[in-house]
């Protein structure tokens, strides 16, 4: 079973961590077989599964349902579930109630989007038995305040993203996930925090990588980002594509320069 200690040791040993989104039982079993260490029940399911135009309409009930479906067939990956929009921003107590529902559904860790302003929430949950992954950089739940899905932390803005990572790390976060930040910032953050880091569009030097399953299998009906690679290319099965992803993450050949922001 992949635990927090497994992930810490992988960071120390320089072994890359492979994470993919997963929303249901059959894919959970397939990803277990392919050696994916972390299954993320991402609120991206709002877009990939429900056909919404953002993650905002996803509810806690949706997240609990999909977490249960993944957990039933999972044999050894760590299960990370997203706290959906509106389920944790109001207070630490609200965050605990939502996170507890996800843990009861089978999650081993929850993910919240937001910077230093949520470090207190991270500390509150961690102290009460709930490991937290802090999602910083591009935080899709804040698409309206960010004016779109854009690269974060370029130039002078890098210091604020670094401060977000350090605040969550100091608060005891079990993991930091960075989305759409320049590769150099991904590397700096990874070197300056004690917990493992996962990147999506954050360059090759984070402790691990994540992609949305529908993107890496080339089945998403919408537009895909620069950081996406279609792993079905050259493969004759989904299992082989997921295995190729794990192999390339472990070897450090994914992401390449073409998937990376300066
Ligand atoms: O919801 C999700 O799939 C995510 C990934 C983009 C990391 O948060």
PDB file of C-alpha atoms and ligand atoms in Angstrom:
ATOM      1  CA  UNK A   1       0.000   0.000   0.000  1.00  0.00           C
ATOM      2  CA  UNK A   2       1.319   3.445  -0.904  1.00  0.00           C
ATOM      3  CA  UNK A   3       1.381   5.602   2.250  1.00  0.00           C
ATOM      4  CA  UNK A   4       2.663   9.068   3.157  1.00  0.00           C
ATOM      5  CA  UNK A   5       5.934   7.419   4.237  1.00  0.00           C
ATOM      6  CA  UNK A   6       6.272   5.772   0.816  1.00  0.00           C
ATOM      7  CA  UNK A   7       5.916   9.175  -0.850  1.00  0.00           C
ATOM      8  CA  UNK A   8       8.388  10.889   1.524  1.00  0.00           C
ATOM      9  CA  UNK A   9      10.932   8.142   0.868  1.00  0.00           C
ATOM     10  CA  UNK A  10      10.424   8.509  -2.889  1.00  0.00           C
ATOM     11  CA  UNK A  11      11.198  12.235  -2.581  1.00  0.00           C
ATOM     12  CA  UNK A  12      14.327  11.493  -0.526  1.00  0.00           C
ATOM     13  CA  UNK A  13      15.462   8.765  -2.933  1.00  0.00           C
ATOM     14  CA  UNK A  14      14.717  10.866  -6.036  1.00  0.00           C
ATOM     15  CA  UNK A  15      12.193   8.309  -7.351  1.00  0.00           C
ATOM     16  CA  UNK A  16       9.479  10.088  -9.334  1.00  0.00           C
ATOM     17  CA  UNK A  17       5.848   9.717  -8.222  1.00  0.00           C
ATOM     18  CA  UNK A  18       3.192   8.922 -10.868  1.00  0.00           C
ATOM     19  CA  UNK A  19      -0.314  10.278 -10.307  1.00  0.00           C
ATOM     20  CA  UNK A  20      -3.369  10.225 -12.593  1.00  0.00           C
ATOM     21  CA  UNK A  21      -6.956  11.305 -12.180  1.00  0.00           C
ATOM     22  CA  UNK A  22      -9.346   8.391 -11.751  1.00  0.00           C
ATOM     23  CA  UNK A  23     -13.084   8.551 -11.278  1.00  0.00           C
ATOM     24  CA  UNK A  24     -14.306   4.944 -11.253  1.00  0.00           C
ATOM     25  CA  UNK A  25     -13.639   1.319 -10.357  1.00  0.00           C
ATOM     26  CA  UNK A  26     -12.397  -0.267 -13.593  1.00  0.00           C
ATOM     27  CA  UNK A  27      -9.800   2.425 -14.211  1.00  0.00           C
ATOM     28  CA  UNK A  28      -8.711   2.256 -10.574  1.00  0.00           C
ATOM     29  CA  UNK A  29      -7.901  -1.450 -10.974  1.00  0.00           C
ATOM     30  CA  UNK A  30      -6.130  -0.799 -14.294  1.00  0.00           C
ATOM     31  CA  UNK A  31      -4.041   2.013 -12.777  1.00  0.00           C
ATOM     32  CA  UNK A  32      -3.144  -0.202  -9.816  1.00  0.00           C
ATOM     33  CA  UNK A  33      -1.820  -2.812 -12.253  1.00  0.00           C
ATOM     34  CA  UNK A  34       0.156  -0.156 -14.156  1.00  0.00           C
ATOM     35  CA  UNK A  35       1.915   1.058 -10.996  1.00  0.00           C
ATOM     36  CA  UNK A  36       0.295   4.500 -10.600  1.00  0.00           C
ATOM     37  CA  UNK A  37       1.116   5.512  -7.021  1.00  0.00           C
ATOM     38  CA  UNK A  38      -1.673   8.069  -6.495  1.00  0.00           C
ATOM     39  CA  UNK A  39      -5.231   8.058  -7.872  1.00  0.00           C
ATOM     40  CA  UNK A  40      -6.707  11.557  -7.852  1.00  0.00           C
ATOM     41  CA  UNK A  41     -10.460  11.864  -7.780  1.00  0.00           C
ATOM     42  CA  UNK A  42     -10.189  15.331  -9.269  1.00  0.00           C
ATOM     43  CA  UNK A  43     -13.036  17.776  -9.544  1.00  0.00           C
ATOM     44  CA  UNK A  44     -11.991  17.895 -13.210  1.00  0.00           C
ATOM     45  CA  UNK A  45     -14.671  15.191 -13.429  1.00  0.00           C
ATOM     46  CA  UNK A  46     -17.039  18.130 -13.755  1.00  0.00           C
ATOM     47  CA  UNK A  47     -15.561  18.749 -17.192  1.00  0.00           C
ATOM     48  CA  UNK A  48     -14.437  15.284 -18.311  1.00  0.00           C
ATOM     49  CA  UNK A  49     -17.391  13.217 -17.040  1.00  0.00           C
ATOM     50  CA  UNK A  50     -20.242  15.701 -16.578  1.00  0.00           C
ATOM     51  CA  UNK A  51     -19.513  17.971 -19.545  1.00  0.00           C
ATOM     52  CA  UNK A  52     -19.561  21.172 -17.471  1.00  0.00           C
ATOM     53  CA  UNK A  53     -17.546  24.188 -18.641  1.00  0.00           C
ATOM     54  CA  UNK A  54     -15.656  24.486 -15.326  1.00  0.00           C
ATOM     55  CA  UNK A  55     -15.185  22.596 -12.052  1.00  0.00           C
ATOM     56  CA  UNK A  56     -17.422  24.974 -10.117  1.00  0.00           C
ATOM     57  CA  UNK A  57     -20.696  23.001 -10.327  1.00  0.00           C
ATOM     58  CA  UNK A  58     -19.134  19.858  -8.792  1.00  0.00           C
ATOM     59  CA  UNK A  59     -20.632  19.084  -5.372  1.00  0.00           C
ATOM     60  CA  UNK A  60     -19.381  17.213  -2.340  1.00  0.00           C
ATOM     61  CA  UNK A  61     -21.959  14.499  -3.071  1.00  0.00           C
ATOM     62  CA  UNK A  62     -20.451  13.993  -6.552  1.00  0.00           C
ATOM     63  CA  UNK A  63     -16.965  13.731  -5.036  1.00  0.00           C
ATOM     64  CA  UNK A  64     -18.097  11.245  -2.384  1.00  0.00           C
ATOM     65  CA  UNK A  65     -19.796   9.082  -5.047  1.00  0.00           C
ATOM     66  CA  UNK A  66     -16.714   8.919  -7.287  1.00  0.00           C
ATOM     67  CA  UNK A  67     -14.347   8.403  -4.335  1.00  0.00           C
ATOM     68  CA  UNK A  68     -16.423   5.417  -3.216  1.00  0.00           C
ATOM     69  CA  UNK A  69     -16.334   3.963  -6.738  1.00  0.00           C
ATOM     70  CA  UNK A  70     -12.548   4.240  -6.930  1.00  0.00           C
ATOM     71  CA  UNK A  71     -11.980   2.986  -3.377  1.00  0.00           C
ATOM     72  CA  UNK A  72     -14.016  -0.202  -3.917  1.00  0.00           C
ATOM     73  CA  UNK A  73     -11.583  -1.598  -6.458  1.00  0.00           C
ATOM     74  CA  UNK A  74      -8.357   0.030  -5.327  1.00  0.00           C
ATOM     75  CA  UNK A  75      -5.841  -2.442  -3.955  1.00  0.00           C
ATOM     76  CA  UNK A  76      -2.760  -0.391  -3.190  1.00  0.00           C
ATOM     77  CA  UNK A  77      -2.590   3.147  -4.594  1.00  0.00           C
ATOM     78  CA  UNK A  78      -3.014   6.178  -2.350  1.00  0.00           C
ATOM     79  CA  UNK A  79      -6.411   7.805  -2.939  1.00  0.00           C
ATOM     80  CA  UNK A  80      -6.478  11.598  -3.072  1.00  0.00           C
ATOM     81  CA  UNK A  81      -9.850  13.344  -3.347  1.00  0.00           C
ATOM     82  CA  UNK A  82     -10.587  16.969  -4.200  1.00  0.00           C
ATOM     83  CA  UNK A  83     -12.547  19.229  -1.887  1.00  0.00           C
ATOM     84  CA  UNK A  84     -14.956  20.818  -4.376  1.00  0.00           C
ATOM     85  CA  UNK A  85     -15.648  24.531  -4.748  1.00  0.00           C
ATOM     86  CA  UNK A  86     -17.617  25.944  -1.837  1.00  0.00           C
ATOM     87  CA  UNK A  87     -17.004  22.988   0.485  1.00  0.00           C
ATOM     88  CA  UNK A  88     -14.009  24.388   2.413  1.00  0.00           C
ATOM     89  CA  UNK A  89     -13.505  28.106   1.740  1.00  0.00           C
ATOM     90  CA  UNK A  90     -15.866  29.371   4.450  1.00  0.00           C
ATOM     91  CA  UNK A  91     -14.223  28.060   7.629  1.00  0.00           C
ATOM     92  CA  UNK A  92     -11.857  25.414   8.983  1.00  0.00           C
ATOM     93  CA  UNK A  93     -14.840  23.643  10.509  1.00  0.00           C
ATOM     94  CA  UNK A  94     -16.639  23.531   7.153  1.00  0.00           C
ATOM     95  CA  UNK A  95     -13.449  22.149   5.581  1.00  0.00           C
ATOM     96  CA  UNK A  96     -13.198  19.452   8.254  1.00  0.00           C
ATOM     97  CA  UNK A  97     -16.788  18.282   7.713  1.00  0.00           C
ATOM     98  CA  UNK A  98     -16.289  18.041   3.930  1.00  0.00           C
ATOM     99  CA  UNK A  99     -12.884  16.376   4.251  1.00  0.00           C
ATOM    100  CA  UNK A 100     -14.241  13.874   6.778  1.00  0.00           C
ATOM    101  CA  UNK A 101     -16.950  12.862   4.280  1.00  0.00           C
ATOM    102  CA  UNK A 102     -14.288  12.202   1.626  1.00  0.00           C
ATOM    103  CA  UNK A 103     -12.136  10.213   4.078  1.00  0.00           C
ATOM    104  CA  UNK A 104     -15.175   8.141   5.072  1.00  0.00           C
ATOM    105  CA  UNK A 105     -15.755   7.483   1.355  1.00  0.00           C
ATOM    106  CA  UNK A 106     -12.265   5.990   1.037  1.00  0.00           C
ATOM    107  CA  UNK A 107      -9.827   8.884   0.494  1.00  0.00           C
ATOM    108  CA  UNK A 108      -6.433   8.806   2.203  1.00  0.00           C
ATOM    109  CA  UNK A 109      -5.728  12.502   1.577  1.00  0.00           C
ATOM    110  CA  UNK A 110      -7.746  15.514   0.457  1.00  0.00           C
ATOM    111  CA  UNK A 111      -6.738  18.323  -1.881  1.00  0.00           C
ATOM    112  CA  UNK A 112      -7.710  21.943  -1.484  1.00  0.00           C
ATOM    113  CA  UNK A 113      -7.021  24.759  -3.912  1.00  0.00           C
ATOM    114  CA  UNK A 114      -5.520  27.979  -2.640  1.00  0.00           C
ATOM    115  CA  UNK A 115      -2.420  29.684  -1.317  1.00  0.00           C
ATOM    116  CA  UNK A 116      -1.138  30.856   2.054  1.00  0.00           C
ATOM    117  CA  UNK A 117      -4.590  32.070   3.064  1.00  0.00           C
ATOM    118  CA  UNK A 118      -5.551  28.366   3.458  1.00  0.00           C
ATOM    119  CA  UNK A 119      -2.457  27.351   5.472  1.00  0.00           C
ATOM    120  CA  UNK A 120      -4.491  27.510   8.685  1.00  0.00           C
ATOM    121  CA  UNK A 121      -7.015  25.118   7.162  1.00  0.00           C
ATOM    122  CA  UNK A 122      -4.188  22.762   6.216  1.00  0.00           C
ATOM    123  CA  UNK A 123      -2.885  22.849   9.797  1.00  0.00           C
ATOM    124  CA  UNK A 124      -6.387  22.293  11.224  1.00  0.00           C
ATOM    125  CA  UNK A 125      -7.067  19.245   9.034  1.00  0.00           C
ATOM    126  CA  UNK A 126      -3.600  17.727   9.447  1.00  0.00           C
ATOM    127  CA  UNK A 127      -3.908  17.994  13.256  1.00  0.00           C
ATOM    128  CA  UNK A 128      -7.215  16.125  13.055  1.00  0.00           C
ATOM    129  CA  UNK A 129      -6.048  13.130  11.058  1.00  0.00           C
ATOM    130  CA  UNK A 130      -6.620  14.380   7.524  1.00  0.00           C
ATOM    131  CA  UNK A 131      -3.546  14.630   5.260  1.00  0.00           C
ATOM    132  CA  UNK A 132      -3.725  17.633   2.952  1.00  0.00           C
ATOM    133  CA  UNK A 133      -2.401  18.273  -0.548  1.00  0.00           C
ATOM    134  CA  UNK A 134      -2.299  22.019  -1.265  1.00  0.00           C
ATOM    135  CA  UNK A 135      -2.990  22.880  -4.924  1.00  0.00           C
ATOM    136  CA  UNK A 136      -1.258  26.161  -5.858  1.00  0.00           C
ATOM    137  CA  UNK A 137      -0.305  28.078  -8.996  1.00  0.00           C
ATOM    138  CA  UNK A 138      -3.232  27.836 -11.414  1.00  0.00           C
ATOM    139  CA  UNK A 139      -6.199  26.923  -9.230  1.00  0.00           C
ATOM    140  CA  UNK A 140      -9.118  26.140 -11.583  1.00  0.00           C
ATOM    141  CA  UNK A 141     -11.762  26.769  -8.907  1.00  0.00           C
ATOM    142  CA  UNK A 142     -10.665  30.431  -8.992  1.00  0.00           C
ATOM    143  CA  UNK A 143     -10.955  30.765 -12.774  1.00  0.00           C
ATOM    144  CA  UNK A 144     -13.184  33.824 -12.360  1.00  0.00           C
ATOM    145  CA  UNK A 145     -10.829  35.770 -10.088  1.00  0.00           C
ATOM    146  CA  UNK A 146      -7.854  34.661 -12.208  1.00  0.00           C
ATOM    147  CA  UNK A 147      -9.609  35.810 -15.429  1.00  0.00           C
ATOM    148  CA  UNK A 148      -9.054  32.475 -17.143  1.00  0.00           C
ATOM    149  CA  UNK A 149      -6.772  29.442 -17.143  1.00  0.00           C
ATOM    150  CA  UNK A 150      -3.354  31.105 -17.361  1.00  0.00           C
ATOM    151  CA  UNK A 151       0.222  30.372 -16.342  1.00  0.00           C
ATOM    152  CA  UNK A 152       0.873  31.677 -12.823  1.00  0.00           C
ATOM    153  CA  UNK A 153       4.057  32.792 -11.062  1.00  0.00           C
ATOM    154  CA  UNK A 154       5.905  34.411 -13.948  1.00  0.00           C
ATOM    155  CA  UNK A 155       8.427  37.178 -13.154  1.00  0.00           C
ATOM    156  CA  UNK A 156       7.694  39.076  -9.951  1.00  0.00           C
ATOM    157  CA  UNK A 157       4.678  36.844  -9.237  1.00  0.00           C
ATOM    158  CA  UNK A 158       6.994  33.869  -8.534  1.00  0.00           C
ATOM    159  CA  UNK A 159       7.692  35.033  -4.960  1.00  0.00           C
ATOM    160  CA  UNK A 160       4.015  34.842  -4.012  1.00  0.00           C
ATOM    161  CA  UNK A 161       3.633  31.269  -5.332  1.00  0.00           C
ATOM    162  CA  UNK A 162       6.805  30.231  -3.494  1.00  0.00           C
ATOM    163  CA  UNK A 163       5.423  31.833  -0.312  1.00  0.00           C
ATOM    164  CA  UNK A 164       2.154  29.873  -0.792  1.00  0.00           C
ATOM    165  CA  UNK A 165       4.098  26.609  -0.986  1.00  0.00           C
ATOM    166  CA  UNK A 166       6.212  27.425   2.042  1.00  0.00           C
ATOM    167  CA  UNK A 167       3.171  28.443   4.109  1.00  0.00           C
ATOM    168  CA  UNK A 168       1.415  25.107   3.424  1.00  0.00           C
ATOM    169  CA  UNK A 169       4.648  23.173   4.030  1.00  0.00           C
ATOM    170  CA  UNK A 170       5.168  24.936   7.385  1.00  0.00           C
ATOM    171  CA  UNK A 171       1.526  24.155   8.245  1.00  0.00           C
ATOM    172  CA  UNK A 172       2.280  20.442   7.807  1.00  0.00           C
ATOM    173  CA  UNK A 173       0.895  19.773   4.318  1.00  0.00           C
ATOM    174  CA  UNK A 174       1.544  16.209   3.183  1.00  0.00           C
ATOM    175  CA  UNK A 175       1.927  17.239  -0.453  1.00  0.00           C
ATOM    176  CA  UNK A 176       1.967  20.270  -2.714  1.00  0.00           C
ATOM    177  CA  UNK A 177       0.541  20.187  -6.228  1.00  0.00           C
ATOM    178  CA  UNK A 178       1.550  22.973  -8.612  1.00  0.00           C
ATOM    179  CA  UNK A 179      -0.333  23.680 -11.808  1.00  0.00           C
ATOM    180  CA  UNK A 180       0.877  25.807 -14.742  1.00  0.00           C
ATOM    181  CA  UNK A 181       3.938  27.505 -13.304  1.00  0.00           C
ATOM    182  CA  UNK A 182       7.304  28.088 -14.999  1.00  0.00           C
ATOM    183  CA  UNK A 183       9.626  25.074 -14.767  1.00  0.00           C
ATOM    184  CA  UNK A 184      12.256  27.051 -12.838  1.00  0.00           C
ATOM    185  CA  UNK A 185       9.676  27.894 -10.164  1.00  0.00           C
ATOM    186  CA  UNK A 186       8.562  24.258  -9.999  1.00  0.00           C
ATOM    187  CA  UNK A 187      12.157  23.301  -9.282  1.00  0.00           C
ATOM    188  CA  UNK A 188      12.712  26.048  -6.674  1.00  0.00           C
ATOM    189  CA  UNK A 189       9.544  25.106  -4.796  1.00  0.00           C
ATOM    190  CA  UNK A 190      10.420  21.397  -4.860  1.00  0.00           C
ATOM    191  CA  UNK A 191      13.842  22.125  -3.386  1.00  0.00           C
ATOM    192  CA  UNK A 192      12.502  24.467  -0.724  1.00  0.00           C
ATOM    193  CA  UNK A 193       9.719  22.351   0.837  1.00  0.00           C
ATOM    194  CA  UNK A 194       9.991  19.177   2.887  1.00  0.00           C
ATOM    195  CA  UNK A 195       6.875  17.471   1.524  1.00  0.00           C
ATOM    196  CA  UNK A 196       6.686  15.805  -1.925  1.00  0.00           C
ATOM    197  CA  UNK A 197       5.593  18.018  -4.827  1.00  0.00           C
ATOM    198  CA  UNK A 198       3.537  17.019  -7.852  1.00  0.00           C
ATOM    199  CA  UNK A 199       3.458  19.051 -11.036  1.00  0.00           C
ATOM    200  CA  UNK A 200       1.054  19.516 -13.909  1.00  0.00           C
ATOM    201  CA  UNK A 201       2.578  21.985 -16.321  1.00  0.00           C
ATOM    202  CA  UNK A 202       5.283  22.730 -13.714  1.00  0.00           C
ATOM    203  CA  UNK A 203       8.317  21.252 -15.461  1.00  0.00           C
ATOM    204  CA  UNK A 204      10.280  18.052 -15.001  1.00  0.00           C
ATOM    205  CA  UNK A 205      11.879  18.783 -11.631  1.00  0.00           C
ATOM    206  CA  UNK A 206       8.903  18.279  -9.322  1.00  0.00           C
ATOM    207  CA  UNK A 207       8.889  15.073  -7.236  1.00  0.00           C
ATOM    208  CA  UNK A 208       6.087  13.642  -9.339  1.00  0.00           C
ATOM    209  CA  UNK A 209       3.659  14.332 -12.177  1.00  0.00           C
ATOM    210  CA  UNK A 210      -0.089  14.233 -12.665  1.00  0.00           C
ATOM    211  CA  UNK A 211      -2.286  14.368 -15.751  1.00  0.00           C
ATOM    212  CA  UNK A 212      -6.013  14.173 -16.256  1.00  0.00           C
ATOM    213  CA  UNK A 213      -6.738  10.649 -17.475  1.00  0.00           C
ATOM    214  CA  UNK A 214      -9.012  11.779 -20.321  1.00  0.00           C
ATOM    215  CA  UNK A 215      -6.246  14.101 -21.590  1.00  0.00           C
ATOM    216  CA  UNK A 216      -3.475  11.499 -21.557  1.00  0.00           C
ATOM    217  CA  UNK A 217      -5.739   8.978 -23.306  1.00  0.00           C
ATOM    218  CA  UNK A 218      -6.743  11.573 -25.922  1.00  0.00           C
ATOM    219  CA  UNK A 219     -10.485  11.254 -25.242  1.00  0.00           C
ATOM    220  CA  UNK A 220     -11.294  14.665 -23.724  1.00  0.00           C
ATOM    221  CA  UNK A 221     -13.894  16.386 -25.916  1.00  0.00           C
ATOM    222  CA  UNK A 222     -12.618  19.919 -25.163  1.00  0.00           C
ATOM    223  CA  UNK A 223      -9.398  21.843 -25.705  1.00  0.00           C
ATOM    224  CA  UNK A 224      -6.236  20.414 -24.160  1.00  0.00           C
ATOM    225  CA  UNK A 225      -3.356  22.360 -22.628  1.00  0.00           C
ATOM    226  CA  UNK A 226       0.290  22.590 -23.736  1.00  0.00           C
ATOM    227  CA  UNK A 227       1.379  20.336 -20.842  1.00  0.00           C
ATOM    228  CA  UNK A 228      -0.718  17.391 -22.080  1.00  0.00           C
ATOM    229  CA  UNK A 229       0.782  14.421 -23.892  1.00  0.00           C
ATOM    230  CA  UNK A 230      -1.423  11.807 -25.561  1.00  0.00           C
ATOM    231  CA  UNK A 231       0.030   8.502 -24.329  1.00  0.00           C
ATOM    232  CA  UNK A 232      -2.270   6.451 -26.596  1.00  0.00           C
ATOM    233  CA  UNK A 233      -0.037   7.429 -29.519  1.00  0.00           C
ATOM    234  CA  UNK A 234       1.844   4.287 -30.524  1.00  0.00           C
ATOM    235  CA  UNK A 235       0.061   2.062 -27.971  1.00  0.00           C
ATOM    236  CA  UNK A 236      -2.535  -0.621 -28.672  1.00  0.00           C
ATOM    237  CA  UNK A 237      -4.363  -0.563 -25.333  1.00  0.00           C
ATOM    238  CA  UNK A 238      -5.288   1.771 -22.491  1.00  0.00           C
ATOM    239  CA  UNK A 239      -3.279  -0.415 -20.114  1.00  0.00           C
ATOM    240  CA  UNK A 240      -0.179   0.019 -22.304  1.00  0.00           C
ATOM    241  CA  UNK A 241      -0.723   3.798 -22.500  1.00  0.00           C
ATOM    242  CA  UNK A 242      -0.960   4.124 -18.715  1.00  0.00           C
ATOM    243  CA  UNK A 243       2.145   1.940 -18.330  1.00  0.00           C
ATOM    244  CA  UNK A 244       3.985   4.185 -20.825  1.00  0.00           C
ATOM    245  CA  UNK A 245       2.992   7.236 -18.758  1.00  0.00           C
ATOM    246  CA  UNK A 246       4.336   5.658 -15.559  1.00  0.00           C
ATOM    247  CA  UNK A 247       7.550   4.662 -17.346  1.00  0.00           C
ATOM    248  CA  UNK A 248       8.122   8.147 -18.768  1.00  0.00           C
ATOM    249  CA  UNK A 249       7.397   9.862 -15.448  1.00  0.00           C
ATOM    250  CA  UNK A 250       9.818   7.518 -13.638  1.00  0.00           C
ATOM    251  CA  UNK A 251      12.498   7.994 -16.293  1.00  0.00           C
ATOM    252  CA  UNK A 252      12.074  11.780 -16.225  1.00  0.00           C
ATOM    253  CA  UNK A 253      11.360  11.891 -19.959  1.00  0.00           C
ATOM    254  CA  UNK A 254       7.858  13.281 -19.375  1.00  0.00           C
ATOM    255  CA  UNK A 255       7.290  16.201 -19.319  1.00  0.00           C
ATOM    256  CA  UNK A 256       9.498  17.294 -22.201  1.00  0.00           C
ATOM    257  CA  UNK A 257      10.411  20.873 -23.095  1.00  0.00           C
ATOM    258  CA  UNK A 258       7.349  21.047 -25.363  1.00  0.00           C
ATOM    259  CA  UNK A 259       5.068  20.479 -22.327  1.00  0.00           C
ATOM    260  CA  UNK A 260       6.816  23.073 -20.185  1.00  0.00           C
ATOM    261  CA  UNK A 261       6.349  26.799 -19.473  1.00  0.00           C
ATOM    262  CA  UNK A 262       9.256  29.270 -19.255  1.00  0.00           C
TER     263      UNK A 262
HETATM  264  O1  LIG B   1      -9.185  18.098 -10.678  1.00  0.00           O
HETATM  265  C1  LIG B   1      -8.135  17.722 -11.188  1.00  0.00           C
HETATM  266  O2  LIG B   1      -8.088  16.838 -12.048  1.00  0.00           O
HETATM  267  C2  LIG B   1      -6.901  18.350 -10.762  1.00  0.00           C
HETATM  268  C3  LIG B   1      -5.716  18.171 -11.655  1.00  0.00           C
HETATM  269  C4  LIG B   1      -5.749  19.212 -12.723  1.00  0.00           C
HETATM  270  C5  LIG B   1      -4.442  18.213 -10.903  1.00  0.00           C
HETATM  271  O3  LIG B   1      -6.869  19.029  -9.788  1.00  0.00           O
END
